XYZ file of C-alpha atoms in Angstrom:
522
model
C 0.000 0.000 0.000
C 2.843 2.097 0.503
C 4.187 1.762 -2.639
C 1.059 2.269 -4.077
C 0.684 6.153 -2.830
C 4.285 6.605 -3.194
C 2.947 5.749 -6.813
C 0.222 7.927 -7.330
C 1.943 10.883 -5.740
C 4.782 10.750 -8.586
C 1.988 9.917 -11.428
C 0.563 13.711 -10.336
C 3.431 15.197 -10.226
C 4.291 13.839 -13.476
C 0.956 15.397 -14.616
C 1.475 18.615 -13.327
C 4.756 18.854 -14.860
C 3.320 18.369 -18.090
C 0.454 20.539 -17.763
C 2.353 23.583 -16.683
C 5.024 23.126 -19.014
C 8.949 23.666 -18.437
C 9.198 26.011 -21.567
C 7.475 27.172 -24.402
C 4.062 27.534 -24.285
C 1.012 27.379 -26.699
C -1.064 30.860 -26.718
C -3.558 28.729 -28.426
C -5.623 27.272 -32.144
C -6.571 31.196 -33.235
C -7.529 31.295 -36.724
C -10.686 29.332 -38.846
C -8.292 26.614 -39.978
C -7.245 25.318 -36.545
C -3.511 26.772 -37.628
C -1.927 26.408 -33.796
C 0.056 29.372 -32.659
C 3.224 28.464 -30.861
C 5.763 30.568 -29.188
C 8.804 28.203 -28.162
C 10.725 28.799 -24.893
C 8.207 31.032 -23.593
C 8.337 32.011 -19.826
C 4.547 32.257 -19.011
C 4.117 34.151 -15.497
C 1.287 32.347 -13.406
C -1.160 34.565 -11.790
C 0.594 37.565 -12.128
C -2.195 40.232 -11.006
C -2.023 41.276 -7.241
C -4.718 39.417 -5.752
C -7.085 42.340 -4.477
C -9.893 41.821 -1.879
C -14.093 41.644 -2.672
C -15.492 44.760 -3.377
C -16.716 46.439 -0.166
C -19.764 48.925 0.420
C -17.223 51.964 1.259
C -15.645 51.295 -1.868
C -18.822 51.468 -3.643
C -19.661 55.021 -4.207
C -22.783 56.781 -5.351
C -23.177 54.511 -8.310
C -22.563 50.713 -7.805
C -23.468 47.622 -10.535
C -22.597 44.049 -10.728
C -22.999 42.786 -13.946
C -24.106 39.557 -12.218
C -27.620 41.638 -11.282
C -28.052 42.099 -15.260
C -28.270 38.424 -16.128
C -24.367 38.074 -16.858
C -23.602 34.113 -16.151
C -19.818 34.262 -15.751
C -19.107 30.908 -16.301
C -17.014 30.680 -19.902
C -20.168 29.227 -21.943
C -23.274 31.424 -21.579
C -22.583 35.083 -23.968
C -22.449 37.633 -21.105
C -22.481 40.566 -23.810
C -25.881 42.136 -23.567
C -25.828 41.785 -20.090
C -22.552 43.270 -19.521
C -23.798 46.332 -21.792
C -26.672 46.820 -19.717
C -24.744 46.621 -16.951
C -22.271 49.732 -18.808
C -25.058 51.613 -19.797
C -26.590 52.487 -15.647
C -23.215 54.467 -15.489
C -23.806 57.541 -17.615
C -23.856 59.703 -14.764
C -20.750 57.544 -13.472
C -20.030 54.862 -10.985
C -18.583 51.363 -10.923
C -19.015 48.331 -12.485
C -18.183 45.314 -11.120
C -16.941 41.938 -12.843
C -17.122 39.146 -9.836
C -14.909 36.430 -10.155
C -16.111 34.292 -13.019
C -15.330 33.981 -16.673
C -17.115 35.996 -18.958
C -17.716 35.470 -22.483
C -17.848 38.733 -24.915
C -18.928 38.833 -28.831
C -18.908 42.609 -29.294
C -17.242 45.640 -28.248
C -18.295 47.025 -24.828
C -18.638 50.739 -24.947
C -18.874 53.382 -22.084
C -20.947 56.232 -22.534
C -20.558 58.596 -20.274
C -17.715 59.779 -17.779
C -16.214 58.649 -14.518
C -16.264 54.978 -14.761
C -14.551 52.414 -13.224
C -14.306 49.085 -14.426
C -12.797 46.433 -12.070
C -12.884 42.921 -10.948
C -11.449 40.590 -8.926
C -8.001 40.228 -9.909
C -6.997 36.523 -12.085
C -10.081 35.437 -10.807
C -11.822 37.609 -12.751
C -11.233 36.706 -16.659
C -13.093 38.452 -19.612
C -12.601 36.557 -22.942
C -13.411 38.638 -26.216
C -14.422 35.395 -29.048
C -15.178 37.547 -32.025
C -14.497 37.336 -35.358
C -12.872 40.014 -37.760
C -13.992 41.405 -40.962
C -12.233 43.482 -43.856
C -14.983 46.777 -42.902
C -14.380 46.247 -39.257
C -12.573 49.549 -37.853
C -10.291 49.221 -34.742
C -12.354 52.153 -32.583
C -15.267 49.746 -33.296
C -14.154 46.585 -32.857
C -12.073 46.422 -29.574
C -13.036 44.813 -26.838
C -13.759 47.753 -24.762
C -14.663 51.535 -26.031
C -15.171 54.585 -24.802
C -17.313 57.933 -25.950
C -14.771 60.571 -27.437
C -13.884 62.339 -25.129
C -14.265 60.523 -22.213
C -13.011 61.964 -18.608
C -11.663 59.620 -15.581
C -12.356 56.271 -16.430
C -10.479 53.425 -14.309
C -9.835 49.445 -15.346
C -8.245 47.741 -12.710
C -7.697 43.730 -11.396
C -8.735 41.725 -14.444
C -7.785 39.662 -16.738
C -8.856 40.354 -20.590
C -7.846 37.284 -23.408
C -8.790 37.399 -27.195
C -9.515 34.335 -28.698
C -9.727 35.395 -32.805
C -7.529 35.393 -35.582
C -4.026 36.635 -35.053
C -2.479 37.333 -38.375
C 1.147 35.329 -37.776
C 2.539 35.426 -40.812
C 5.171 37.646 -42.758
C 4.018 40.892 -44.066
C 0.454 40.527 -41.818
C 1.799 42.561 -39.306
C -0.893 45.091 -39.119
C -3.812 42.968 -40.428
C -5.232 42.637 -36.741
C -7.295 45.901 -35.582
C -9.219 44.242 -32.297
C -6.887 45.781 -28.838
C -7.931 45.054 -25.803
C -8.818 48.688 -24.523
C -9.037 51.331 -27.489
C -9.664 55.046 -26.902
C -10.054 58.218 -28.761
C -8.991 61.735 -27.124
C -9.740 60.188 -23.717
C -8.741 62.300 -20.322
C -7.197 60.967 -16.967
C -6.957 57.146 -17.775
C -5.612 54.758 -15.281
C -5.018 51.208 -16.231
C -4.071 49.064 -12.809
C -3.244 45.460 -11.901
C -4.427 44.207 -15.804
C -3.574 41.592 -17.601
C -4.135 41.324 -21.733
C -2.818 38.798 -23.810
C -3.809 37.516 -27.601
C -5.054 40.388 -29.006
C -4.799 40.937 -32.700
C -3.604 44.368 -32.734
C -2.286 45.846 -29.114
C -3.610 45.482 -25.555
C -3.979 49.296 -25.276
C -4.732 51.799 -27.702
C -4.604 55.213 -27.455
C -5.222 57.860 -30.179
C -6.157 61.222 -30.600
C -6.913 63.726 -33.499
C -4.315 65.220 -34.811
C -4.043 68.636 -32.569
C -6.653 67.024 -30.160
C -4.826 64.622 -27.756
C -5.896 62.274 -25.232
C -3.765 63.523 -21.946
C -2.989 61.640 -18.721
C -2.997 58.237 -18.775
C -1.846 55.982 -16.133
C -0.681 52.470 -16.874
C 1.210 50.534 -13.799
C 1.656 47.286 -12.601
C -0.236 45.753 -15.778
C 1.194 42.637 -17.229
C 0.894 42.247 -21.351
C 2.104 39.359 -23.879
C 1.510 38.000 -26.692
C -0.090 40.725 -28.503
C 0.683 41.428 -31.963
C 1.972 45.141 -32.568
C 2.489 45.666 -28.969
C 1.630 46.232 -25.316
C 0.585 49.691 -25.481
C 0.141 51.700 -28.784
C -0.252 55.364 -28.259
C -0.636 58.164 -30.926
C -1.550 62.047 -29.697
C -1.279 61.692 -26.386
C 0.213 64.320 -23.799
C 1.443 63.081 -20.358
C 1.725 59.019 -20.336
C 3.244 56.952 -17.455
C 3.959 53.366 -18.017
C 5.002 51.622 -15.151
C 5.883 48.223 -13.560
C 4.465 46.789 -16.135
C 5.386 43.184 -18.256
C 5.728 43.682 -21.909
C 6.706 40.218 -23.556
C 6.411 38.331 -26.111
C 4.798 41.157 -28.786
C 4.365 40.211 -32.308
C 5.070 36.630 -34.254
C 7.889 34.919 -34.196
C 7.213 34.726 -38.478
C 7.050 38.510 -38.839
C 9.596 40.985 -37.617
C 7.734 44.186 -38.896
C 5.493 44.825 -35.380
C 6.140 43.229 -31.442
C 6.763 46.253 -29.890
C 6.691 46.256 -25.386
C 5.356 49.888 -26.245
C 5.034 51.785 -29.137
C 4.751 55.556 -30.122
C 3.038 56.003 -33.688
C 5.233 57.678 -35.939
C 2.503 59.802 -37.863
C 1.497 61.402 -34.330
C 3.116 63.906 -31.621
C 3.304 62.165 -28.314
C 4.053 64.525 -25.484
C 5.473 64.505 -21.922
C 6.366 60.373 -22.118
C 7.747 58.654 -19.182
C 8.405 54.821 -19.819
C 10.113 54.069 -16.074
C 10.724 50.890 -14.499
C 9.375 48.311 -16.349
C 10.166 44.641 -18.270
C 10.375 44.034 -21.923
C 11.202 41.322 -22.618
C 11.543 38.705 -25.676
C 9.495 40.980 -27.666
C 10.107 40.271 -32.046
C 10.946 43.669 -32.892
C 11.799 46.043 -30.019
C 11.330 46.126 -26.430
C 10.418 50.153 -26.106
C 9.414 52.194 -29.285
C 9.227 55.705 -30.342
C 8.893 57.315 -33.347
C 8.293 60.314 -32.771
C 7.630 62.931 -29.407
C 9.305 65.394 -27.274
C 9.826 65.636 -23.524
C 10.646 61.877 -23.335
C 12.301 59.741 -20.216
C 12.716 56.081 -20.535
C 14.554 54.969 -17.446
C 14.925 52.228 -15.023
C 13.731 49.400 -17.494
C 14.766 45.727 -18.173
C 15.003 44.720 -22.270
C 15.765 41.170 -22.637
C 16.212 39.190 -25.441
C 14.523 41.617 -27.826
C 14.776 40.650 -31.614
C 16.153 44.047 -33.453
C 16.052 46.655 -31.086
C 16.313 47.208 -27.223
C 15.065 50.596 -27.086
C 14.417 52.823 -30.368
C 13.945 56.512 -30.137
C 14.071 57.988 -33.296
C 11.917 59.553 -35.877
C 11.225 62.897 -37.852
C 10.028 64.548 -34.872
C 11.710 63.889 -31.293
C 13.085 66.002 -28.888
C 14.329 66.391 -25.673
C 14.740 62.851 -24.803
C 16.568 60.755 -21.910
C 17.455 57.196 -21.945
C 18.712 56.441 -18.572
C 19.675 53.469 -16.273
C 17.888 51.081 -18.180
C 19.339 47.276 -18.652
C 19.404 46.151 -21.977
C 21.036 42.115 -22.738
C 20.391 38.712 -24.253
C 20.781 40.289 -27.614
C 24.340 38.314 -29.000
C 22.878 36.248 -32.305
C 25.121 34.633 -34.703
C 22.213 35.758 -36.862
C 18.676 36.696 -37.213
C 15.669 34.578 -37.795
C 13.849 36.362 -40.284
C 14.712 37.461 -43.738
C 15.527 40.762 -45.512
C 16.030 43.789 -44.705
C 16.527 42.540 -41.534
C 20.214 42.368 -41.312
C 20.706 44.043 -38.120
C 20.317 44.547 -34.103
C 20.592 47.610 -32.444
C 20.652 48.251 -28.471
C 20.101 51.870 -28.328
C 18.881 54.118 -31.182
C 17.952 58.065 -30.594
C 17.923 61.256 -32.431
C 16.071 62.052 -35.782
C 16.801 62.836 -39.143
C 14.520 65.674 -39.681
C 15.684 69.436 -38.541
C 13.680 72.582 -37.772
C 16.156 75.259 -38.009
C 14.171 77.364 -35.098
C 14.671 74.335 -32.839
C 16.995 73.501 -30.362
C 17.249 69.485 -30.095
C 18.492 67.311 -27.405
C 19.660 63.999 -26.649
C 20.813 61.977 -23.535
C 22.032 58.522 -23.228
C 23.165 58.151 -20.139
C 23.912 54.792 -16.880
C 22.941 52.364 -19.152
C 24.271 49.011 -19.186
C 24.097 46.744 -22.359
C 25.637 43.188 -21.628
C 25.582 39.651 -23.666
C 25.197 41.621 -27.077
C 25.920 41.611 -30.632
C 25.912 39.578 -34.258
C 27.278 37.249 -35.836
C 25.650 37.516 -39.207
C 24.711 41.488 -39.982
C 25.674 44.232 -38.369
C 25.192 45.453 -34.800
C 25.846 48.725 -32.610
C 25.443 49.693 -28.945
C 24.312 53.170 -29.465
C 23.506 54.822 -32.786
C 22.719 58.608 -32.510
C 20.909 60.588 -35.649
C 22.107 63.828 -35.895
C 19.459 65.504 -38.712
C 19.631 69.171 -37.016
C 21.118 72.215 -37.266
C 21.539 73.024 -33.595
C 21.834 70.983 -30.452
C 23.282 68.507 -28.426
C 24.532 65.238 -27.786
C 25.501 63.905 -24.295
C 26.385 59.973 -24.117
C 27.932 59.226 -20.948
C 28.641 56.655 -18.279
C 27.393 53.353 -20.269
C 28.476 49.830 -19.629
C 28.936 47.622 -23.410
C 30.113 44.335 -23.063
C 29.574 42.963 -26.720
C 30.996 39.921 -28.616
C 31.212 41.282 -32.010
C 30.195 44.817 -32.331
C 30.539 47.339 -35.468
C 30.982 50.297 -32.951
C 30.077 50.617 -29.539
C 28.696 54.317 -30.162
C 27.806 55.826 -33.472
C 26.731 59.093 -34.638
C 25.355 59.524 -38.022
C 25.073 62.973 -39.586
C 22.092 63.274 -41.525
C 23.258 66.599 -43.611
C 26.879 68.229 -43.374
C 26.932 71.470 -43.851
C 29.495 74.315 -41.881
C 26.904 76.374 -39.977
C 25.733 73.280 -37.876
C 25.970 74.145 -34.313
C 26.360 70.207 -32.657
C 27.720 69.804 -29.045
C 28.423 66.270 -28.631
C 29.997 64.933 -25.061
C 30.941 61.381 -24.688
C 32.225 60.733 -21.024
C 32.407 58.147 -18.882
C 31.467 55.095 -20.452
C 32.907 51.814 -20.324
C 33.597 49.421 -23.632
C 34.576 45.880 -24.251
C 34.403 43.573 -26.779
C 36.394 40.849 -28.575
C 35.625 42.410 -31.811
C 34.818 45.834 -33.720
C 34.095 45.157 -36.826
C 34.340 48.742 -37.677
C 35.509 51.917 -35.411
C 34.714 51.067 -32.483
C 33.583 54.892 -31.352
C 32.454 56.693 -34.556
C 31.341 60.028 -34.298
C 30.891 62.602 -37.145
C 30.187 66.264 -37.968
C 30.100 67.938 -34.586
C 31.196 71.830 -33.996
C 32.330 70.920 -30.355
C 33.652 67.553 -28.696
C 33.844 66.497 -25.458
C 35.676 63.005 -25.123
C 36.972 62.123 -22.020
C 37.235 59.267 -19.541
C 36.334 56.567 -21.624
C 37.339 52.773 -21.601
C 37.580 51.176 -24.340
C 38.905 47.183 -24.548
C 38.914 45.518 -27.590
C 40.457 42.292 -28.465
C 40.663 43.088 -31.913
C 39.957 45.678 -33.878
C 38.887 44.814 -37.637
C 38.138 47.861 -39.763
C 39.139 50.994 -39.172
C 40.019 52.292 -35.487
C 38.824 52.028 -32.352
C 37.574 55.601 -32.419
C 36.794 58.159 -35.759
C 36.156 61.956 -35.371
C 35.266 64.076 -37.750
C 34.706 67.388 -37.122
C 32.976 70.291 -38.719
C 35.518 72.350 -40.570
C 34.657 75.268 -38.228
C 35.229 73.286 -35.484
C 35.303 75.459 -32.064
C 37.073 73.184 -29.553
C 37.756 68.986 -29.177
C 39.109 67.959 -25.618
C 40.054 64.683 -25.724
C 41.645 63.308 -22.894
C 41.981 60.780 -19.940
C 41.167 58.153 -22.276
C 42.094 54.141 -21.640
C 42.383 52.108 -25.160
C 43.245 49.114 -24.956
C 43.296 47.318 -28.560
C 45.067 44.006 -29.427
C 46.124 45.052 -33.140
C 46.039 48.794 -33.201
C 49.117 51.085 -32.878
C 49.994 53.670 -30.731
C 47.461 56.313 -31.999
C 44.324 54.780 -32.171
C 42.192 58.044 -33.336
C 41.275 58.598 -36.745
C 40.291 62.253 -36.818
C 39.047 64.222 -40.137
C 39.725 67.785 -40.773
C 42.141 67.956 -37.722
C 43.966 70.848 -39.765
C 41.005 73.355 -40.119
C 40.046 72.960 -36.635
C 41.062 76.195 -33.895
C 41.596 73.749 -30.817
C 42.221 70.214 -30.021
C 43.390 69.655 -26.491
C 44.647 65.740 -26.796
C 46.300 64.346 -23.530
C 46.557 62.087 -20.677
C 45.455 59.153 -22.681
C 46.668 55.651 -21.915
C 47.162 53.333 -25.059
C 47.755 49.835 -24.761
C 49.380 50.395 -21.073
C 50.854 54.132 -22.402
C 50.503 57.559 -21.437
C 50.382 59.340 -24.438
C 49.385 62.904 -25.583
């Protein structure tokens, strides 16, 4: 008898092993044809919304509905839509409604009418699945899960769980086929999104748009966990004054398709404003972990990007400004090539600036604390930080990053989008430590630039194949270049390691206290 439970013990743990998986992890059968929808060595988090307590009567307010009291079933089979709506509808004049633990089946979009509404559950115990189908006339405002008038003021979603079960568009060149999100809003005003999780929606798990010149403003996203969406976590066009926060992003976009899986994503026909991106994890997403394309006033700091496909974080577009990238931890990005076909031929860790000038502007970029480990390729070519300089007049300040690449075309690259002499560019490179066994090309590149500040860098490179470990090229009415208290170390590079262009024209280069290959030179 003994033996016998010692038997059946190990049979369910056996079970259990299987059911939970120990890596990868079908999302699940999502289109018409049964095609199954596989993401290999997937890290699924279990449970990951804060378990929150039963609604209580102080917490209740003026207005109060459960959308059990409107006929909804919540148990996966019965079609809880028109009771749900009804449910939506007794809040015009605001209030709460409530989703009880239960699962709750949805066919159509759920739309809220009128202002200051919340919209909560019961954390994973409360689970909203959206089974719909999609057609060629269907528009995304209109076929989300849940929408909101234009317009809308203080509306709250908090502690549920939100799955789509439709088509999902996997394959190459599909990558915006999908238009059902989770949560889409137009010009919407002081929107908090708390303790949600949204997976498998065709398009993203948020949306938010404006019209052009008539933004949605203050929205609130934290502690929100979102994967396997296909264009990304959150998607936001005219918006002024976001906060992402603690929040998951993983897993974005199909594995087949590089051209959307974004953690978030800034549209780059829109304006976003006042953009802070802090402390959060994206992770394993198939194009980049954080995306911007275009908005000014813009801090990304404190996050985690793992294992993203082409990009850790991208920040550049015709029309950004004023933007820091700070402390963030970007790794898991060394490939001996990429998975997907042309044009993508690349991976990039950090890319900021923009290609576009307005001569009345004053532009600015900071990349500063970051650390970028277990990075590079094989196959293509790779950077740590690539800068766009398109303007006329402003600045550049890269400074106290951490690179420790395999093989690396240059640790820190700054392309000049136009060279002319009247370009007024400050760039200041300080600080930042560099390693790698091989630059493919200089290892520090940086190009048309009326002032320089280079100092206190570390750069060790096992070999150095192209070019040399660092390129300047100044404007030919350069004002100053101080470049000093540098440490090179390069296996197959000389005793001057600087390439610099139109040294002769320029009024002042201060070059000294440098240390090559163990010697003080300069």
């Amino acid at each position: 008898m003994k033996h016998f439970y010692s038997f059946i013990f190990l049979l369910i743990a056996i079970l259990l092993l299987v059911s939970c998986g120990t890596g990868g992890y079908n999302i699940r059968s999502i289109d018409d044809k049964g095609v199954d929808i596989s993401f290999e060595n997937d890290e699924i988090r279990v449970d990951f919304l804060k378990d929150v307590p039963p609604v209580t009567e102080e917490e209740i307010g003026n207005v109060f509905v459960n959308v059990r009291d409107f006929g909804a079933a919540g148990d996966g089979i019965t079609n809880d839509t028109r009771a749900c709506q009804k449910a939506l509808r007794e809040l015009n004049g605001g209030g709460t409604v409530y989703f009880p633990a239960g699962t709750y089946l949805i066919s159509r979009q759920l739309y809220i009418h009128g202002d200051n509404v919340t919209v909560r559950g019961d954390g994973n115990a409360t689970r909203i699945i959206y089974k719909r189908g999609q057609t060629m006339s269907d528009l995304v405002t209109d076929s989300s899960l849940f929408g909101a008038r234009p317009g809308a003021v203080n509306v709250t979603f908090r502690d549920m769980y939100m799955e789509f079960v439709g088509e999902f568009f996997p394959n190459f060149g599909e990558s915006y086929s999908g238009k059902i999100n989770a949560l889409c809003f137009t010009e919407i005003h002081d929107l908090l999104v708390e303790n949600v999780e949204i997976t498998g929606f065709n398009s993203s798990g948020i949306s938010i748009r404006g019209l052009s010149g008539a933004y949605a403003t203050d929205v609130t996203i934290r502690d929100c966990y979102f994967h396997h969406n296909r264009v990304a976590g959150v998607f936001y066009g005219f918006v002024d004054g976001l906060l992402i926060t603690n929040s998951v992003m993983e897993y974005m976009g199909s594995k087949l398709d590089g051209g959307t899986g974004y953690g978030s994503a800034g549209n780059s026909g829109t304006y976003p404003k006042n953009i802070r991106i802090i402390n959060n994890e994206c992770n394993y997403n198939y194009r980049k972990g954080i995306d911007l394309h275009s908005g000014e006033n813009v801090v990304i700091e404190g996050n985690t990007c793992k294992a993203n496909r082409l990009y850790g974080i991208y920040v550049e577009g015709p029309k950004t400004n004023h933007i820091v990238i700070k402390n963030n931890f970007i790794s898991d990005m060394d490939r001996e090539k990429l998975d997907i076909g042309a044009p993508y031929t690349w991976n990039n860790a950090i890319a900021i600036g923009t290609a576009t000038n307005d001569s009345n502007k004053y532009y600015d970029y900071q990349v500063i604390g970051n650390v970028i480990e277990d990075y590079g390729l094989g196959d293509g070519r790779s950077y740590g930080i690539q800068g766009y300089s398109g303007f006329t007049k402003g600045k550049f300040i890269i400074k106290n990053n951490v690179m420790h690449c395999n093989e690396v075309d240059s640790f820190i690259i700054v392309n000049p989008a136009r060279v002319t002499n009247d370009t007024d560019i400050s760039l200041i490179v300080e600080g930042n430590q560099l390693y790698a066994k091989n630059a493919v090309n200089n290892a520090v590149e940086l190009g048309y630039y009326n002032s320089l500040i280079f100092t206190n860098n570390s750069l060790n490179i096992e070999l150095q194949s192209l070019g040399k470990p660092v390129s300047l090229t100044h404007n030919k009415e350069l004002s100053y270049a101080v470049i000093n208290f540098n440490n090179i170390t390069c296996g197959n590079i000389d005793a001057y390691p600087f390439n610099i262009t139109n040294k002769s024209s320029s009024k002042s280069i201060i070059y000294e206290n440098n240390i090559i290959n163990g010697k003080t030179v300069g």
